[in-house]
PDB file of C-alpha atoms in Angstrom:
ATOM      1  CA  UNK A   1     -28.520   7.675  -6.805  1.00 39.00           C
ATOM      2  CA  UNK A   2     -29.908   8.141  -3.404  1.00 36.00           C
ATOM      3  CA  UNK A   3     -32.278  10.932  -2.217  1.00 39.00           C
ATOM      4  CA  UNK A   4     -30.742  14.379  -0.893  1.00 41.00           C
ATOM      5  CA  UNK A   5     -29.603  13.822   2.828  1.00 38.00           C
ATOM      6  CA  UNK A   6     -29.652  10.233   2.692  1.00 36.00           C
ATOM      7  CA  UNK A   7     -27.139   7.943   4.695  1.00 35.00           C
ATOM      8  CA  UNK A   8     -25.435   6.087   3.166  1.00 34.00           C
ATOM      9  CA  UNK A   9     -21.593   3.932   2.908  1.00 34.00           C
ATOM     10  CA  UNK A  10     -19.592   6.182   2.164  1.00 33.00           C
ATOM     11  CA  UNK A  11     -16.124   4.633   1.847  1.00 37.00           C
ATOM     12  CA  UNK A  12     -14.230   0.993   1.630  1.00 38.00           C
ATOM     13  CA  UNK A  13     -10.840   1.544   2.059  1.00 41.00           C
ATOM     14  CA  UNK A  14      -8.553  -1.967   1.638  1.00 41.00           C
ATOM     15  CA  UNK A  15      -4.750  -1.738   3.299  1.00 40.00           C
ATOM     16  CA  UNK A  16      -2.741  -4.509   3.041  1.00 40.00           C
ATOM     17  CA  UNK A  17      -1.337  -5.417   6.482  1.00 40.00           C
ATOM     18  CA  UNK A  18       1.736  -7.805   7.031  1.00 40.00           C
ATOM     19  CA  UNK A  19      -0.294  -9.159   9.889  1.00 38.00           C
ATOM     20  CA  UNK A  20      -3.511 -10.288  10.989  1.00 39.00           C
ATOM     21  CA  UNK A  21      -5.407  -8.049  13.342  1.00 37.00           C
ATOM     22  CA  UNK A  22      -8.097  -8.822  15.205  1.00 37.00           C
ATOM     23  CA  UNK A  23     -11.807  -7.239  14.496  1.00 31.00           C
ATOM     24  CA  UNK A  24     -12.852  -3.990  16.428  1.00 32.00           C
ATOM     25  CA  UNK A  25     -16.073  -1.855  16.597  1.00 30.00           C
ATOM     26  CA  UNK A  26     -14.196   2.048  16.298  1.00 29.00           C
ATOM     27  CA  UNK A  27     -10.425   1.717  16.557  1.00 33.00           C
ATOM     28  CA  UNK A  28      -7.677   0.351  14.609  1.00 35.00           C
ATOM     29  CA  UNK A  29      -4.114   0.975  14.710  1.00 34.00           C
ATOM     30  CA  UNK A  30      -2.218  -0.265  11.949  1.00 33.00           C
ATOM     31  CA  UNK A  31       1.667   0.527  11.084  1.00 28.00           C
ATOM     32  CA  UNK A  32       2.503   0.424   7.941  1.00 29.00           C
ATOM     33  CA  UNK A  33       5.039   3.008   5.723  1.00 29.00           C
ATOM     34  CA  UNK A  34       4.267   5.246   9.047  1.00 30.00           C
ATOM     35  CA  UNK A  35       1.482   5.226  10.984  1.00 30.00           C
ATOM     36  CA  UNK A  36      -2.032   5.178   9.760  1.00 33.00           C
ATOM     37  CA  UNK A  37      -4.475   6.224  12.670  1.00 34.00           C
ATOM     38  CA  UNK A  38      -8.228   5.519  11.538  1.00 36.00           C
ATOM     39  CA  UNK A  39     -10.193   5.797  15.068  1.00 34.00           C
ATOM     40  CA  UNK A  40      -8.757   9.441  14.676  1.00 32.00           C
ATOM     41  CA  UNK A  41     -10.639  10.262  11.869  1.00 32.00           C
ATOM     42  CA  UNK A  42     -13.833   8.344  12.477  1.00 31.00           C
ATOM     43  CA  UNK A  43     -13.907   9.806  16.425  1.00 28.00           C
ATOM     44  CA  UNK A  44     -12.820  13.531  15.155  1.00 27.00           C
ATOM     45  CA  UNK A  45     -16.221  13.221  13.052  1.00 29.00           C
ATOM     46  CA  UNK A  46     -18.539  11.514  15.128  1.00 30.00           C
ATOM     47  CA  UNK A  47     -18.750   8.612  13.033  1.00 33.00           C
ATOM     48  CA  UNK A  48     -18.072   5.008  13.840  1.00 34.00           C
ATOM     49  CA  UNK A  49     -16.526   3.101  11.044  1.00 38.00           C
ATOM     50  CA  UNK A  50     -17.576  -0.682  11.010  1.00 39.00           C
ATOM     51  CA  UNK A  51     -13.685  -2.833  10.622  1.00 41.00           C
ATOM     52  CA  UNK A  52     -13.609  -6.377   8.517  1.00 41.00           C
ATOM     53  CA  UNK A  53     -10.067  -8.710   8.680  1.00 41.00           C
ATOM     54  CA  UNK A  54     -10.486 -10.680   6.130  1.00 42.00           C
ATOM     55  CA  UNK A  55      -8.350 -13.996   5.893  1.00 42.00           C
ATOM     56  CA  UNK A  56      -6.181 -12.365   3.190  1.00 46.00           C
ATOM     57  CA  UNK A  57      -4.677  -9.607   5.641  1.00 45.00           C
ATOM     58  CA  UNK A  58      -6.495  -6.725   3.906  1.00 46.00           C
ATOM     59  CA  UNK A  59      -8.671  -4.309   6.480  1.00 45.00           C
ATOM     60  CA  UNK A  60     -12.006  -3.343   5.258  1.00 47.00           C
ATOM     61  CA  UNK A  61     -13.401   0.046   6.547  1.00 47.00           C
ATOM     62  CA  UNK A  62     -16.756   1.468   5.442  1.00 49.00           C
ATOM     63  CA  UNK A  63     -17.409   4.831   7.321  1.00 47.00           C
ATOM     64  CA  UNK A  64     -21.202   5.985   7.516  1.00 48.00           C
ATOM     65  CA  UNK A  65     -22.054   9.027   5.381  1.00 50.00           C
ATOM     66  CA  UNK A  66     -24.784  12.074   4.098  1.00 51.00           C
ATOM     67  CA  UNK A  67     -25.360  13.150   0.342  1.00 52.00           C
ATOM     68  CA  UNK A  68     -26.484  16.462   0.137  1.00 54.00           C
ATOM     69  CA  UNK A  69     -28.174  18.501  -2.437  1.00 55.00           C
ATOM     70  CA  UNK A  70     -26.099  20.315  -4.939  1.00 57.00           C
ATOM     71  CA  UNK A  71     -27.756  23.978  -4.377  1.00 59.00           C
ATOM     72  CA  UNK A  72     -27.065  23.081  -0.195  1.00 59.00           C
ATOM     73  CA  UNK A  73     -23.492  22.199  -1.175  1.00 60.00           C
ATOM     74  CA  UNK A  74     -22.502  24.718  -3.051  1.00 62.00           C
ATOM     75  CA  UNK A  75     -23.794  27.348  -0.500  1.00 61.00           C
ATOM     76  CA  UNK A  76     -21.661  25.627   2.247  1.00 61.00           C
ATOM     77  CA  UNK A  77     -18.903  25.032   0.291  1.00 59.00           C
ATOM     78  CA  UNK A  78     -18.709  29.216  -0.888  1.00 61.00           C
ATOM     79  CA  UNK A  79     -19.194  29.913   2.631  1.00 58.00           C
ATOM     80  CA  UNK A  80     -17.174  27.732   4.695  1.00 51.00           C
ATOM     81  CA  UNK A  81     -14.795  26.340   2.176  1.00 48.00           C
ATOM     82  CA  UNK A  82     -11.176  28.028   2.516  1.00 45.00           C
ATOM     83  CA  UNK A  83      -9.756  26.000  -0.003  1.00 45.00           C
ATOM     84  CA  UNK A  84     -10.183  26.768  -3.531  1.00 44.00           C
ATOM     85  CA  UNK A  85     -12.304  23.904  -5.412  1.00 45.00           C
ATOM     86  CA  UNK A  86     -10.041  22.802  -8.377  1.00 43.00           C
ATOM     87  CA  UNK A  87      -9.871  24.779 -11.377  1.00 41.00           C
ATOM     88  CA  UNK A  88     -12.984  23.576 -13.431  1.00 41.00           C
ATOM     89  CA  UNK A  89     -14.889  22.198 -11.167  1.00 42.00           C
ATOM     90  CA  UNK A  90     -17.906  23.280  -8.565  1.00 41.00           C
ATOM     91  CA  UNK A  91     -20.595  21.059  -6.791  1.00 40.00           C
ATOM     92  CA  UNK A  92     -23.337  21.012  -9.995  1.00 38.00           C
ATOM     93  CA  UNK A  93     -20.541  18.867 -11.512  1.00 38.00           C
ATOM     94  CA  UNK A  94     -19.735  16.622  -8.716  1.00 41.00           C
ATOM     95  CA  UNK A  95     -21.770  14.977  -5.543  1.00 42.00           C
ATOM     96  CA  UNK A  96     -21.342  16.487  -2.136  1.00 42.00           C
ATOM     97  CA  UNK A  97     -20.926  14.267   1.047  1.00 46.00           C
ATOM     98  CA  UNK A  98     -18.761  13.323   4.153  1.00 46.00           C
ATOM     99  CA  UNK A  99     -14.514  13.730   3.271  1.00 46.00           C
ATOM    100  CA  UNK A 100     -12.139  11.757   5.716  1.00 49.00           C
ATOM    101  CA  UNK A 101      -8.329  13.196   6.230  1.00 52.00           C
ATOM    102  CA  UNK A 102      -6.545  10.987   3.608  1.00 53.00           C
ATOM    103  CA  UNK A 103      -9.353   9.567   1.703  1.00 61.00           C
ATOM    104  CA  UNK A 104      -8.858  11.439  -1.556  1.00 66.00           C
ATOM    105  CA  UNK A 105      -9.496   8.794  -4.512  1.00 69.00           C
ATOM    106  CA  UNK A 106     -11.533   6.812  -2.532  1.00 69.00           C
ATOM    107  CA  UNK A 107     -14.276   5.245  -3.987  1.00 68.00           C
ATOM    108  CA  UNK A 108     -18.001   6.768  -2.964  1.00 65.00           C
ATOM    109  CA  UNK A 109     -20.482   3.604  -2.942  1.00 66.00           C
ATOM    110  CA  UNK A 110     -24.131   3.591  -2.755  1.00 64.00           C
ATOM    111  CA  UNK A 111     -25.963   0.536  -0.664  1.00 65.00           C
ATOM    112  CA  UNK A 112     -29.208  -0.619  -3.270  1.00 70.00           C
ATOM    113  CA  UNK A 113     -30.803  -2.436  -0.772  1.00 73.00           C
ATOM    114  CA  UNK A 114     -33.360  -4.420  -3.125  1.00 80.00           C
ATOM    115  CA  UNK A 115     -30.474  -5.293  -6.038  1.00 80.00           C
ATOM    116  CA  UNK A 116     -28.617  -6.133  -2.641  1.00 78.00           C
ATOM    117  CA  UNK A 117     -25.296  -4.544  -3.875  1.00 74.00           C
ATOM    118  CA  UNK A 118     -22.928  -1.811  -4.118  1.00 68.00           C
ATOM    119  CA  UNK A 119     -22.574   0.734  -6.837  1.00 67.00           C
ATOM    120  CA  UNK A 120     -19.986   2.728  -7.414  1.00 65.00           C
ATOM    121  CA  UNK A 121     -20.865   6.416  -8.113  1.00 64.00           C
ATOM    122  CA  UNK A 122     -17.897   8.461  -7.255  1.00 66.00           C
ATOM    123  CA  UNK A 123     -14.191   9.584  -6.062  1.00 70.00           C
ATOM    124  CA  UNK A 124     -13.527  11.271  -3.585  1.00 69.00           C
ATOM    125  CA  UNK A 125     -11.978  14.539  -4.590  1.00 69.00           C
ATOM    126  CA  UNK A 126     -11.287  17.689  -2.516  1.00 66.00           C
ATOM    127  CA  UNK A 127     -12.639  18.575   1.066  1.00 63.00           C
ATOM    128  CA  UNK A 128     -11.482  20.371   3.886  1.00 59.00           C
ATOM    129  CA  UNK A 129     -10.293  17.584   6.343  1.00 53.00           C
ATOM    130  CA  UNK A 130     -12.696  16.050   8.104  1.00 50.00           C
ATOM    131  CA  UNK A 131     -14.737  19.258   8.209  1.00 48.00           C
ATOM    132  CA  UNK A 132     -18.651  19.175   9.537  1.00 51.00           C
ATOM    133  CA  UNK A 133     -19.443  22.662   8.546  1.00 55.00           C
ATOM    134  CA  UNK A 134     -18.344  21.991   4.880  1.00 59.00           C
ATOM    135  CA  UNK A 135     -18.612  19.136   2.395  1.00 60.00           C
ATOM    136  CA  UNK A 136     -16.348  17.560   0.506  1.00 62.00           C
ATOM    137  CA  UNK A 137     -16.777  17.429  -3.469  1.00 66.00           C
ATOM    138  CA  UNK A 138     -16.781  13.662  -4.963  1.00 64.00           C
ATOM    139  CA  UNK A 139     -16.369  13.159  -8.756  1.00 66.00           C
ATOM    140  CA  UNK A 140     -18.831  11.722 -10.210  1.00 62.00           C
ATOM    141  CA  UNK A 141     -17.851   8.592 -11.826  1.00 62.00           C
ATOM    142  CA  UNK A 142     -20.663   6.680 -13.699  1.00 57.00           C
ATOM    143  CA  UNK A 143     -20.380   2.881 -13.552  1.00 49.00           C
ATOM    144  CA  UNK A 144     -21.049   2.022 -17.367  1.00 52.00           C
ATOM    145  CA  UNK A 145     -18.368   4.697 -18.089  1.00 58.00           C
ATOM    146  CA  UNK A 146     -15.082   4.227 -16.090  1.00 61.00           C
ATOM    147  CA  UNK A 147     -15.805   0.859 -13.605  1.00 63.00           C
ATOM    148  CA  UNK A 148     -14.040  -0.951 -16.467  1.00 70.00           C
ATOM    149  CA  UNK A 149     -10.946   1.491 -16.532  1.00 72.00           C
ATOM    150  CA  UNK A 150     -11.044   1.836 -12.659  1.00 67.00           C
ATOM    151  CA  UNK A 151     -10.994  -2.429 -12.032  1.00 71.00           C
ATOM    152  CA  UNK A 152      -8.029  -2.321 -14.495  1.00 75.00           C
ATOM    153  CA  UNK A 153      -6.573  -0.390 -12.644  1.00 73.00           C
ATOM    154  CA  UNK A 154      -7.152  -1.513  -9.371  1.00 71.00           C
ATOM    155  CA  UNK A 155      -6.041  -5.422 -11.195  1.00 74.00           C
ATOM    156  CA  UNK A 156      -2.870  -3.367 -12.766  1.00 75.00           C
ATOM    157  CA  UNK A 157      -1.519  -2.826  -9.291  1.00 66.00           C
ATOM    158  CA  UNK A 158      -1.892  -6.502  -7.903  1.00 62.00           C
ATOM    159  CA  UNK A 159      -4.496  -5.699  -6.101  1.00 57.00           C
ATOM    160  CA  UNK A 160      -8.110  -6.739  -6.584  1.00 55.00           C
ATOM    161  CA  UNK A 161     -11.571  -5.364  -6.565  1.00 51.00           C
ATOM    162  CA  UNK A 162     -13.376  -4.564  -3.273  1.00 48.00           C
ATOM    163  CA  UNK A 163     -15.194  -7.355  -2.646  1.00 45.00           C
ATOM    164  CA  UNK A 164     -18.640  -5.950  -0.605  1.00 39.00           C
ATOM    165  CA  UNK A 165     -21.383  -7.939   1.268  1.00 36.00           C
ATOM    166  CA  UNK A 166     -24.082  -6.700   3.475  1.00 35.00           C
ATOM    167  CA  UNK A 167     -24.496  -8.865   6.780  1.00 38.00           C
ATOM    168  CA  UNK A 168     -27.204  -7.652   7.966  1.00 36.00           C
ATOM    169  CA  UNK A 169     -29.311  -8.549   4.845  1.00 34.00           C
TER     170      UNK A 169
END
């Protein structure tokens, strides 16, 4: 797990285009269903999301993010949250970081840069948009646990597993 108000990745999110696009630092467009806007949310936060095409028409985004202490969470979240947190659940049960509109179930990943690899350590669960003054609540999802059950059912859907590489290491 990485220290209190540490950057890290904070999201991969995979959409399966009918068409190649080409690569872009901040802003992608894509239509799908309807339309799917990410430059909105990445601008609207100040963060710049880095955007992979990959030969197999699936769009890669990994958005920038902060993990917070629980006690600093859970005093932002009781004073800036106006949405009730779930019933049963609070911020000593989950981690606290960055929420994007439309992310919810979204995996939370943590860069180890000496194993060189991604680790899966949450979902993202409830947050109030793409809120600055309050943090969104990710379930904690331990890898020796539920990576199994989650890849199963990732594999289930015809989809596969979120392939990750660091290029700048």
């Amino acid at each position: 797990m990485s220290p209190p108000n540490t950057s890290i990745v904070l999201k991969c999110l995979v959409i399966d285009l009918s068409q190649s696009v080409d690569c872009v630092a901040d802003s992608v467009q894509v239509s799908l269903t309807g339309d799917l806007y990410m430059s909105d949310a990445t601008k609207y936060c100040g963060k710049q999301s880095f955007v992979e095409v990959s030969q197999s028409n699936k769009l890669v985004v990994t958005l920038e993010g902060m993990i917070m202490g629980k006690v600093l969470c859970t005093m932002k979240i009781k004073d800036g949250n106006k949405t009730p947190a779930p019933a049963g659940k609070s911020a000593n049960e989950c981690e606290c970081g960055r929420k994007f509109q439309a992310d919810s179930g979204g995996p939370l990943v943590y860069w180890d840069a000496k194993k060189k690899r991604y680790f899966l350590v949450g979902l993202i669960s409830y947050g109030r948009g793409c809120a600055d003054d309050v943090p969104a609540v990710n379930t904690l999802v331990p890898c020796e646990l539920y990576l199994n059950w989650v890849e199963s059912k990732i594999n289930a859907g015809g989809g596969d597993s979120c392939a990750f590489n660091n290029k700048d290491s």
